[in-house]
Short mmCIF file of C-alpha atoms in Angstrom, two decimals:
data_model
loop_
_atom_site.label_atom_id
_atom_site.label_comp_id
_atom_site.label_asym_id
_atom_site.label_seq_id
_atom_site.Cartn_x
_atom_site.Cartn_y
_atom_site.Cartn_z
CA UNK U 1 -27.46 -11.62 1.40
CA UNK U 2 -24.77 -10.26 4.39
CA UNK U 3 -25.29 -6.67 5.56
CA UNK U 4 -22.08 -5.14 6.93
CA UNK U 5 -21.64 -3.92 10.55
CA UNK U 6 -19.10 -1.18 12.06
CA UNK U 7 -16.61 -3.18 14.57
CA UNK U 8 -16.40 -0.87 17.39
CA UNK U 9 -15.43 -1.30 21.21
CA UNK U 10 -14.68 -5.04 20.48
CA UNK U 11 -17.84 -5.86 19.04
CA UNK U 12 -19.73 -5.45 15.36
CA UNK U 13 -22.40 -2.49 15.75
CA UNK U 14 -25.05 -1.64 13.27
CA UNK U 15 -25.37 1.49 11.41
CA UNK U 16 -27.47 4.50 13.03
CA UNK U 17 -28.76 5.59 9.91
CA UNK U 18 -30.52 4.22 7.51
CA UNK U 19 -27.72 4.59 4.23
CA UNK U 20 -26.22 1.95 3.28
CA UNK U 21 -24.85 0.76 -0.56
CA UNK U 22 -23.95 -2.69 -2.42
CA UNK U 23 -21.07 -4.44 -2.68
CA UNK U 24 -20.18 -5.60 -6.15
CA UNK U 25 -17.61 -8.64 -6.58
CA UNK U 26 -15.02 -8.19 -9.57
CA UNK U 27 -15.08 -11.50 -10.09
CA UNK U 28 -17.96 -11.82 -11.62
CA UNK U 29 -20.00 -8.29 -11.44
CA UNK U 30 -22.64 -9.61 -9.04
CA UNK U 31 -24.01 -8.41 -5.81
CA UNK U 32 -22.85 -10.02 -2.46
CA UNK U 33 -22.85 -8.15 0.61
CA UNK U 34 -24.74 -4.71 1.70
CA UNK U 35 -22.54 -1.92 3.64
CA UNK U 36 -23.66 0.72 5.87
CA UNK U 37 -22.30 4.30 5.18
CA UNK U 38 -21.45 5.87 8.19
CA UNK U 39 -21.49 9.07 9.21
CA UNK U 40 -20.55 11.23 12.01
CA UNK U 41 -22.29 9.49 14.59
CA UNK U 42 -20.56 6.02 13.98
CA UNK U 43 -17.40 7.97 13.76
CA UNK U 44 -17.47 9.80 16.79
CA UNK U 45 -18.41 6.75 18.73
CA UNK U 46 -15.67 4.66 16.96
CA UNK U 47 -12.99 7.92 18.70
CA UNK U 48 -15.04 7.87 21.84
CA UNK U 49 -13.88 3.90 22.37
CA UNK U 50 -10.73 4.37 21.22
CA UNK U 51 -9.92 7.20 23.91
CA UNK U 52 -10.92 4.90 26.20
CA UNK U 53 -8.76 2.07 25.76
CA UNK U 54 -6.11 4.59 25.32
CA UNK U 55 -5.98 4.98 28.65
CA UNK U 56 -5.10 1.77 29.30
CA UNK U 57 -3.17 0.39 26.11
CA UNK U 58 -0.54 3.24 26.78
CA UNK U 59 -0.11 2.05 30.18
CA UNK U 60 0.66 -1.08 29.09
CA UNK U 61 4.61 -2.36 29.07
CA UNK U 62 6.46 -3.25 25.71
CA UNK U 63 6.11 -6.76 26.61
CA UNK U 64 2.61 -7.17 26.87
CA UNK U 65 1.99 -5.09 23.24
CA UNK U 66 4.73 -7.96 21.81
CA UNK U 67 2.70 -10.52 23.04
CA UNK U 68 -0.92 -9.23 22.00
CA UNK U 69 0.80 -8.44 18.32
CA UNK U 70 2.38 -12.38 18.25
CA UNK U 71 -1.27 -13.96 19.32
CA UNK U 72 -2.46 -11.72 16.67
CA UNK U 73 0.01 -13.42 14.17
CA UNK U 74 -0.77 -16.44 15.02
CA UNK U 75 -4.34 -16.19 15.09
CA UNK U 76 -4.29 -14.83 11.60
CA UNK U 77 -1.99 -17.69 10.40
CA UNK U 78 -5.04 -20.40 12.14
CA UNK U 79 -7.55 -18.46 9.66
CA UNK U 80 -5.65 -17.86 6.37
CA UNK U 81 -8.31 -19.92 3.78
CA UNK U 82 -11.11 -17.98 5.48
CA UNK U 83 -9.35 -14.94 4.85
CA UNK U 84 -8.59 -15.73 1.31
CA UNK U 85 -11.76 -17.04 0.15
CA UNK U 86 -13.35 -13.77 2.07
CA UNK U 87 -10.65 -10.94 0.31
CA UNK U 88 -10.76 -12.88 -3.23
CA UNK U 89 -14.49 -12.49 -3.63
CA UNK U 90 -14.34 -8.85 -2.46
CA UNK U 91 -11.26 -8.03 -4.98
CA UNK U 92 -11.03 -10.50 -7.61
CA UNK U 93 -7.38 -11.68 -6.06
CA UNK U 94 -6.16 -15.17 -6.69
CA UNK U 95 -6.65 -17.15 -3.65
CA UNK U 96 -3.29 -18.42 -3.62
CA UNK U 97 -1.66 -15.23 -3.76
CA UNK U 98 -3.24 -14.00 -1.23
CA UNK U 99 -2.61 -17.02 1.39
CA UNK U 100 1.42 -17.10 -0.03
CA UNK U 101 2.00 -13.50 -0.60
CA UNK U 102 -0.28 -10.87 1.09
CA UNK U 103 -1.23 -12.84 4.20
CA UNK U 104 2.55 -14.12 5.00
CA UNK U 105 3.56 -10.84 4.18
CA UNK U 106 0.94 -9.02 6.83
CA UNK U 107 2.28 -11.80 9.13
CA UNK U 108 5.63 -11.03 9.15
CA UNK U 109 4.93 -7.55 9.36
CA UNK U 110 2.99 -8.01 12.54
CA UNK U 111 5.68 -10.06 14.29
CA UNK U 112 8.44 -7.79 12.91
CA UNK U 113 6.28 -4.52 15.05
CA UNK U 114 6.03 -6.79 18.19
CA UNK U 115 9.90 -7.43 18.75
CA UNK U 116 10.05 -3.28 16.94
CA UNK U 117 8.11 -2.24 20.54
CA UNK U 118 10.52 -3.37 22.74
CA UNK U 119 13.88 -1.75 20.82
CA UNK U 120 12.74 1.94 20.90
CA UNK U 121 15.47 4.04 20.88
CA UNK U 122 16.33 7.28 22.42
CA UNK U 123 19.46 9.41 23.32
CA UNK U 124 20.96 8.75 26.25
CA UNK U 125 20.28 10.43 29.49
CA UNK U 126 22.78 12.77 30.79
CA UNK U 127 23.70 15.95 31.96
CA UNK U 128 23.58 18.14 29.18
CA UNK U 129 23.82 21.32 31.41
CA UNK U 130 25.94 21.70 34.35
CA UNK U 131 23.30 20.50 37.09
CA UNK U 132 20.52 19.17 35.39
CA UNK U 133 19.90 15.25 34.32
CA UNK U 134 17.47 15.11 31.19
CA UNK U 135 15.86 11.81 29.90
CA UNK U 136 14.10 11.41 26.40
CA UNK U 137 10.75 9.91 26.71
CA UNK U 138 9.28 8.25 23.50
CA UNK U 139 5.63 7.85 23.94
CA UNK U 140 2.97 7.00 22.10
CA UNK U 141 0.95 9.81 19.95
CA UNK U 142 -3.01 8.86 20.97
CA UNK U 143 -5.60 8.06 18.90
CA UNK U 144 -4.57 7.41 15.15
CA UNK U 145 -7.28 7.87 12.14
CA UNK U 146 -5.84 5.70 9.48
CA UNK U 147 -7.53 5.04 5.61
CA UNK U 148 -6.84 2.09 3.45
CA UNK U 149 -6.81 1.45 -0.23
CA UNK U 150 -8.99 -1.79 -2.06
CA UNK U 151 -5.68 -3.19 -3.81
CA UNK U 152 -4.12 -5.01 -0.71
CA UNK U 153 -7.07 -4.68 1.43
CA UNK U 154 -5.73 -7.00 4.46
CA UNK U 155 -1.53 -6.08 3.88
CA UNK U 156 -2.35 -2.37 4.25
CA UNK U 157 -4.62 -2.41 7.12
CA UNK U 158 -1.74 -4.62 8.77
CA UNK U 159 0.61 -2.13 7.55
CA UNK U 160 -1.23 0.99 9.30
CA UNK U 161 -2.61 -1.01 12.90
CA UNK U 162 0.51 -3.14 13.36
CA UNK U 163 3.08 -0.06 14.31
CA UNK U 164 0.47 2.25 15.76
CA UNK U 165 -0.66 -0.60 18.05
CA UNK U 166 3.11 -1.37 18.95
CA UNK U 167 4.00 2.51 19.84
CA UNK U 168 0.93 1.86 22.34
CA UNK U 169 -1.66 3.87 20.22
CA UNK U 170 -4.84 3.22 19.42
CA UNK U 171 -6.67 2.98 15.99
CA UNK U 172 -10.14 4.32 14.14
CA UNK U 173 -9.50 2.92 10.76
CA UNK U 174 -11.78 3.11 7.51
CA UNK U 175 -11.26 0.18 5.12
CA UNK U 176 -12.31 1.18 1.13
CA UNK U 177 -15.79 0.98 0.62
CA UNK U 178 -15.01 -1.25 -1.76
CA UNK U 179 -13.16 -4.31 0.32
CA UNK U 180 -13.85 -3.99 3.72
CA UNK U 181 -14.40 -7.31 4.85
CA UNK U 182 -11.15 -8.83 5.00
CA UNK U 183 -10.24 -5.73 7.33
CA UNK U 184 -13.09 -6.43 9.51
CA UNK U 185 -12.48 -10.20 10.31
CA UNK U 186 -9.19 -8.67 11.20
CA UNK U 187 -10.27 -6.65 13.68
CA UNK U 188 -12.36 -9.36 14.89
CA UNK U 189 -9.47 -12.07 15.04
CA UNK U 190 -7.37 -8.83 17.07
CA UNK U 191 -10.26 -8.14 19.91
CA UNK U 192 -9.02 -11.01 21.86
CA UNK U 193 -5.31 -9.42 22.48
CA UNK U 194 -6.12 -6.05 22.28
CA UNK U 195 -8.42 -3.85 25.18
CA UNK U 196 -12.10 -3.29 23.34
CA UNK U 197 -11.21 -0.30 21.57
CA UNK U 198 -7.86 -0.92 20.60
CA UNK U 199 -8.61 -1.48 17.38
CA UNK U 200 -11.86 0.07 15.53
CA UNK U 201 -13.14 -0.08 11.49
CA UNK U 202 -15.79 2.61 10.53
CA UNK U 203 -17.25 1.37 6.99
CA UNK U 204 -18.11 3.51 4.63
CA UNK U 205 -18.08 5.58 1.22
CA UNK U 206 -15.25 8.39 1.07
CA UNK U 207 -17.15 11.19 3.49
CA UNK U 208 -17.06 8.46 6.15
CA UNK U 209 -12.98 8.66 5.58
CA UNK U 210 -13.01 12.60 4.98
CA UNK U 211 -14.94 12.39 8.68
CA UNK U 212 -12.71 9.81 10.14
CA UNK U 213 -9.31 12.17 9.46
CA UNK U 214 -11.08 15.57 10.30
CA UNK U 215 -11.65 14.15 13.86
CA UNK U 216 -10.18 16.67 16.31
CA UNK U 217 -9.52 13.90 18.77
CA UNK U 218 -7.14 12.43 16.35
CA UNK U 219 -3.35 12.54 17.00
CA UNK U 220 -1.91 11.13 13.43
CA UNK U 221 -3.68 10.91 10.45
CA UNK U 222 -2.22 8.20 8.08
CA UNK U 223 -4.14 7.39 4.22
CA UNK U 224 -2.77 4.99 1.26
CA UNK U 225 -4.21 5.98 -1.57
CA UNK U 226 -4.36 8.46 -4.75
CA UNK U 227 -2.69 11.80 -4.68
CA UNK U 228 -5.93 13.63 -4.83
CA UNK U 229 -6.69 12.06 -1.68
CA UNK U 230 -3.20 12.48 0.15
CA UNK U 231 -4.10 16.57 -1.18
CA UNK U 232 -7.12 16.06 0.85
CA UNK U 233 -6.30 14.55 4.28
CA UNK U 234 -3.32 17.03 4.34
CA UNK U 235 -5.59 19.75 3.85
CA UNK U 236 -8.38 18.56 6.46
CA UNK U 237 -5.50 17.30 8.98
CA UNK U 238 -3.82 20.74 8.67
CA UNK U 239 -7.15 22.40 10.07
CA UNK U 240 -6.37 20.92 13.40
CA UNK U 241 -2.98 20.86 13.31
CA UNK U 242 -2.75 17.04 13.05
CA UNK U 243 0.32 14.95 11.94
CA UNK U 244 -0.44 13.06 8.62
CA UNK U 245 1.20 10.19 7.32
CA UNK U 246 -0.01 9.98 3.25
CA UNK U 247 1.76 6.68 0.99
CA UNK U 248 0.28 7.91 -2.15
CA UNK U 249 0.82 6.95 -6.27
CA UNK U 250 3.53 5.83 -8.03
CA UNK U 251 5.30 5.87 -11.48
CA UNK U 252 8.09 3.57 -11.68
CA UNK U 253 10.76 3.63 -13.81
CA UNK U 254 12.72 0.75 -15.10
CA UNK U 255 15.76 1.31 -16.30
CA UNK U 256 17.70 -1.32 -18.49
CA UNK U 257 20.88 -0.60 -20.06
CA UNK U 258 22.41 -3.18 -22.49
CA UNK U 259 24.88 -5.30 -20.27
CA UNK U 260 22.00 -6.44 -18.10
CA UNK U 261 21.02 -9.99 -17.77
CA UNK U 262 18.13 -9.50 -20.72
CA UNK U 263 16.27 -12.88 -19.97
CA UNK U 264 16.28 -12.44 -16.00
CA UNK U 265 15.34 -8.71 -16.24
CA UNK U 266 12.43 -9.36 -18.58
CA UNK U 267 10.96 -12.32 -16.71
CA UNK U 268 11.07 -10.23 -13.28
CA UNK U 269 9.70 -6.85 -15.11
CA UNK U 270 6.78 -9.04 -16.77
CA UNK U 271 5.89 -10.33 -13.20
CA UNK U 272 6.64 -6.91 -11.19
CA UNK U 273 4.00 -4.66 -13.84
CA UNK U 274 1.25 -7.55 -14.37
CA UNK U 275 0.76 -9.08 -10.69
CA UNK U 276 -2.10 -8.54 -9.02
CA UNK U 277 -3.15 -6.53 -12.40
CA UNK U 278 -0.96 -3.65 -11.92
CA UNK U 279 -2.70 -2.65 -8.82
CA UNK U 280 0.50 -1.64 -7.32
CA UNK U 281 2.12 1.82 -6.61
CA UNK U 282 5.37 0.15 -7.00
CA UNK U 283 4.38 -1.60 -10.00
CA UNK U 284 6.91 -1.45 -12.71
CA UNK U 285 5.45 0.98 -15.30
CA UNK U 286 7.76 2.29 -17.22
CA UNK U 287 10.51 0.69 -18.56
CA UNK U 288 13.53 2.60 -20.42
CA UNK U 289 16.01 0.35 -22.04
CA UNK U 290 19.18 1.91 -23.54
CA UNK U 291 18.91 2.33 -27.65
CA UNK U 292 20.83 -0.68 -28.40
CA UNK U 293 19.00 -3.34 -27.07
CA UNK U 294 15.67 -1.59 -27.76
CA UNK U 295 14.40 -3.79 -29.93
CA UNK U 296 15.97 -7.53 -28.68
CA UNK U 297 14.27 -6.73 -25.52
CA UNK U 298 10.84 -5.46 -26.50
CA UNK U 299 10.42 -8.53 -28.59
CA UNK U 300 11.61 -10.92 -25.78
CA UNK U 301 9.31 -9.00 -23.34
CA UNK U 302 6.12 -9.01 -25.94
CA UNK U 303 7.16 -13.09 -26.54
CA UNK U 304 6.83 -13.13 -22.79
CA UNK U 305 3.57 -10.69 -22.23
CA UNK U 306 1.90 -12.82 -24.80
CA UNK U 307 1.99 -15.77 -22.11
CA UNK U 308 0.89 -14.84 -19.27
CA UNK U 309 -2.63 -15.56 -18.26
CA UNK U 310 -5.14 -13.88 -16.20
CA UNK U 311 -7.91 -15.88 -13.98
CA UNK U 312 -10.75 -16.33 -11.55
CA UNK U 313 -9.68 -16.86 -8.06
CA UNK U 314 -8.85 -19.94 -7.75
CA UNK U 315 -6.90 -19.88 -11.22
CA UNK U 316 -3.96 -21.50 -10.23
CA UNK U 317 -1.80 -20.94 -13.76
CA UNK U 318 -2.65 -17.11 -14.13
CA UNK U 319 -0.25 -14.41 -13.06
CA UNK U 320 -3.07 -11.87 -12.00
CA UNK U 321 -7.28 -11.76 -11.64
CA UNK U 322 -9.71 -9.26 -12.06
CA UNK U 323 -9.31 -5.28 -11.59
CA UNK U 324 -10.78 -3.89 -8.93
CA UNK U 325 -14.19 -2.34 -10.18
CA UNK U 326 -16.15 -1.41 -12.91
CA UNK U 327 -14.92 1.75 -12.29
CA UNK U 328 -11.36 0.60 -12.38
CA UNK U 329 -12.01 -1.39 -15.08
CA UNK U 330 -13.23 2.22 -17.07
CA UNK U 331 -10.40 3.59 -16.20
CA UNK U 332 -7.69 1.63 -17.63
CA UNK U 333 -9.93 1.67 -21.11
CA UNK U 334 -9.64 5.29 -20.91
CA UNK U 335 -6.16 5.37 -20.78
CA UNK U 336 -6.18 2.86 -23.88
CA UNK U 337 -8.82 5.19 -25.77
CA UNK U 338 -7.03 8.18 -25.00
CA UNK U 339 -3.46 6.98 -26.55
CA UNK U 340 -1.85 9.72 -29.18
CA UNK U 341 -1.53 8.28 -32.73
CA UNK U 342 2.21 7.73 -32.28
CA UNK U 343 1.56 4.72 -29.41
CA UNK U 344 1.88 1.48 -30.89
CA UNK U 345 -0.06 -0.96 -28.93
CA UNK U 346 2.35 -4.08 -28.64
CA UNK U 347 0.41 -6.56 -26.70
CA UNK U 348 -2.76 -6.51 -25.13
CA UNK U 349 -4.99 -3.43 -25.00
CA UNK U 350 -8.39 -5.25 -24.16
CA UNK U 351 -10.45 -6.23 -21.71
CA UNK U 352 -10.45 -9.29 -20.88
CA UNK U 353 -14.01 -12.09 -21.76
CA UNK U 354 -16.63 -12.76 -19.50
CA UNK U 355 -18.78 -10.92 -16.70
CA UNK U 356 -15.71 -9.81 -14.09
CA UNK U 357 -13.92 -6.82 -14.51
CA UNK U 358 -10.52 -8.35 -16.60
CA UNK U 359 -8.21 -6.66 -18.77
CA UNK U 360 -5.52 -7.84 -20.86
CA UNK U 361 -1.38 -7.54 -20.07
CA UNK U 362 -0.50 -4.71 -22.07
CA UNK U 363 2.78 -2.89 -23.95
CA UNK U 364 2.95 0.04 -25.15
CA UNK U 365 5.22 1.74 -27.04
CA UNK U 366 6.26 4.74 -28.78
CA UNK U 367 4.99 7.04 -26.26
CA UNK U 368 6.63 10.02 -25.91
CA UNK U 369 7.64 11.94 -22.41
CA UNK U 370 4.95 14.11 -21.71
CA UNK U 371 1.77 11.69 -22.77
CA UNK U 372 -0.21 10.99 -19.95
CA UNK U 373 0.08 7.21 -20.03
CA UNK U 374 3.68 7.93 -19.07
CA UNK U 375 2.78 11.01 -16.89
CA UNK U 376 -0.34 9.40 -14.65
CA UNK U 377 -0.70 6.24 -12.84
CA UNK U 378 -2.76 4.02 -14.94
CA UNK U 379 -3.03 1.03 -11.96
CA UNK U 380 -3.67 -1.51 -14.31
CA UNK U 381 -1.87 -4.21 -16.25
CA UNK U 382 -0.31 -1.87 -18.60
CA UNK U 383 3.44 -1.07 -19.03
CA UNK U 384 4.67 1.71 -21.28
CA UNK U 385 8.48 1.07 -22.91
CA UNK U 386 10.81 3.68 -23.47
CA UNK U 387 13.87 4.09 -25.44
CA UNK U 388 17.19 6.15 -23.90
CA UNK U 389 20.08 7.21 -25.31
CA UNK U 390 23.07 7.07 -22.98
CA UNK U 391 23.00 7.97 -18.63
CA UNK U 392 21.77 11.26 -18.82
CA UNK U 393 18.82 10.88 -20.83
CA UNK U 394 18.12 7.48 -18.76
CA UNK U 395 18.09 9.35 -15.14
CA UNK U 396 16.02 12.29 -16.87
CA UNK U 397 12.98 10.41 -18.09
CA UNK U 398 12.94 8.38 -14.92
CA UNK U 399 12.75 11.82 -12.68
CA UNK U 400 10.11 13.62 -14.67
CA UNK U 401 7.31 12.69 -12.92
CA UNK U 402 5.28 14.02 -10.13
CA UNK U 403 5.82 10.57 -8.25
CA UNK U 404 8.95 9.86 -6.22
CA UNK U 405 7.84 5.86 -4.98
CA UNK U 406 9.85 3.57 -6.76
CA UNK U 407 12.31 3.04 -8.90
CA UNK U 408 15.04 0.00 -10.10
CA UNK U 409 17.92 -0.42 -12.46
CA UNK U 410 19.07 -3.52 -14.50
CA UNK U 411 23.14 -3.37 -15.36
CA UNK U 412 26.32 -5.74 -14.91
CA UNK U 413 28.01 -2.26 -13.32
CA UNK U 414 27.80 -1.53 -9.88
CA UNK U 415 29.39 1.84 -10.47
CA UNK U 416 26.76 3.02 -13.09
CA UNK U 417 24.28 1.22 -9.86
CA UNK U 418 26.10 3.38 -7.72
CA UNK U 419 25.58 6.36 -9.40
CA UNK U 420 21.68 5.50 -10.21
CA UNK U 421 20.78 4.83 -6.84
CA UNK U 422 22.31 8.55 -5.49
CA UNK U 423 20.56 10.41 -8.56
CA UNK U 424 16.99 8.92 -8.50
CA UNK U 425 14.36 10.54 -6.91
CA UNK U 426 12.17 7.57 -5.38
CA UNK U 427 12.10 6.17 -1.69
CA UNK U 428 13.13 2.95 -2.93
CA UNK U 429 15.70 1.84 -5.71
CA UNK U 430 15.89 -1.57 -6.90
CA UNK U 431 18.93 -3.20 -8.64
CA UNK U 432 18.50 -5.87 -10.94
CA UNK U 433 15.42 -6.72 -9.48
CA UNK U 434 11.81 -4.91 -8.74
CA UNK U 435 9.21 -5.31 -5.86
CA UNK U 436 10.73 -7.53 -2.94
CA UNK U 437 10.12 -5.44 -0.05
CA UNK U 438 10.89 -6.66 3.87
CA UNK U 439 9.44 -5.39 7.34
CA UNK U 440 12.66 -3.96 8.46
CA UNK U 441 13.56 -1.75 5.36
CA UNK U 442 11.30 1.54 5.28
CA UNK U 443 8.78 2.20 2.27
CA UNK U 444 7.51 5.13 1.33
CA UNK U 445 8.54 8.13 -1.22
CA UNK U 446 9.02 11.43 -2.52
CA UNK U 447 7.28 14.27 -3.76
CA UNK U 448 3.54 13.27 -4.64
CA UNK U 449 4.21 9.54 -3.52
CA UNK U 450 3.86 11.57 -0.44
CA UNK U 451 5.73 11.15 3.06
CA UNK U 452 6.20 8.98 6.32
CA UNK U 453 7.39 5.47 5.97
CA UNK U 454 5.47 2.13 6.36
CA UNK U 455 7.47 -0.77 7.54
CA UNK U 456 10.79 -1.10 9.76
CA UNK U 457 11.48 1.29 12.55
CA UNK U 458 11.25 4.03 10.66
CA UNK U 459 7.18 4.05 10.76
CA UNK U 460 7.40 2.59 14.22
CA UNK U 461 9.15 6.11 15.07
CA UNK U 462 6.74 8.22 13.42
CA UNK U 463 3.24 6.71 16.06
CA UNK U 464 5.32 8.20 18.81
CA UNK U 465 5.91 11.68 20.21
CA UNK U 466 9.96 12.67 21.99
CA UNK U 467 9.31 14.42 25.63
CA UNK U 468 12.48 15.71 27.41
CA UNK U 469 12.22 15.24 31.27
CA UNK U 470 15.04 17.75 32.66
CA UNK U 471 15.75 17.11 36.40
CA UNK U 472 17.59 19.72 38.52
CA UNK U 473 19.90 17.48 40.82
CA UNK U 474 21.91 20.51 42.54
CA UNK U 475 21.47 20.71 46.40
#
């Protein structure tokens, strides 16, 4: 049985106390490793290493930071098979999905930030007051505390560390307690390219994460997680007047008008709703269909859903694998068990067979706007479908949730698509598609989906601070 260690100051470090817990593979429900539950000593050690590294890394040139990041991306690609095997055991994801989607997108993001590190912008120097020359400096913040989730553990770690390191910061990161191994390997692969202590990983449960985000050394704390966790991070950061960056949950509406290409819509929406077992905050979860097209769309949707397979990590015919954990399986089952009597399960609705934590692709109709499964994030392979009568009804139902991360609209009317993209209260709006992301564009939401952006130059900006230097040029 493998016993994991923290990765601090460029090397693996054992836990300083006798607190450990088992890691359970969702593929078969079996224990596959033992993880330390880091405490104050480990977190303080990581922050001390990050402070020492920051003294060096903050003085690196953009070209040096670019070279390090490009080296890391190349090293990740050389280890893609190893990464996929490790992560599929801890997440239950399909290996080919990890290789072709998650790791490929992660390397692309690293290479984007490597280039963006050399393109930081600011207001032009000049004489904005007579006799004085003003210059704007964009500087790294310092040490960044980060907490990442379990649904895409490798990619979410990359989304956190890449802009932070590109801007000249150093990092203390706490991965999810259920999926730490691929993040540890990321830190190991990164070590030769960065100063020792530039990227530290501390393992543990929720209390360890609280210690990371409440540490007064942190200049910014960032989390991708639930609304509940985000509220706790924001509160602890506020106590130290520390900046916070919160990427939280989602409940994405998918608005389908009668003039949409129905076959394309059904094909893409089912994939966008069920891939990664629906464990994606931008997943297509709430389908809203125009009244005149509702029945036809529902029949096509149910027929397509019944064709979808889930399976073991090496199953290339499956769309998705297991849920992350037994507790996540129980959460999805709980939503189904609590459905009101006016709801109808059109497809699925049951756990899958086997020792692992699987759930059928599920379609639910008949729900009302205030119902739990409409308002709250299931985070599983479950989609709901509702009718709408007119544009105003569709818009009201789409916006009537506490989340504001992502949405899509399906129509052949360019004007309608533009109107909705303006009025939808979501950080990303897709037109006639759902889910594609690119490193050049920002990812982040409104309302209780949090604040701050991942990806893009907007994310890089958040890991910098602005300094004004004014020089008296008078004799």
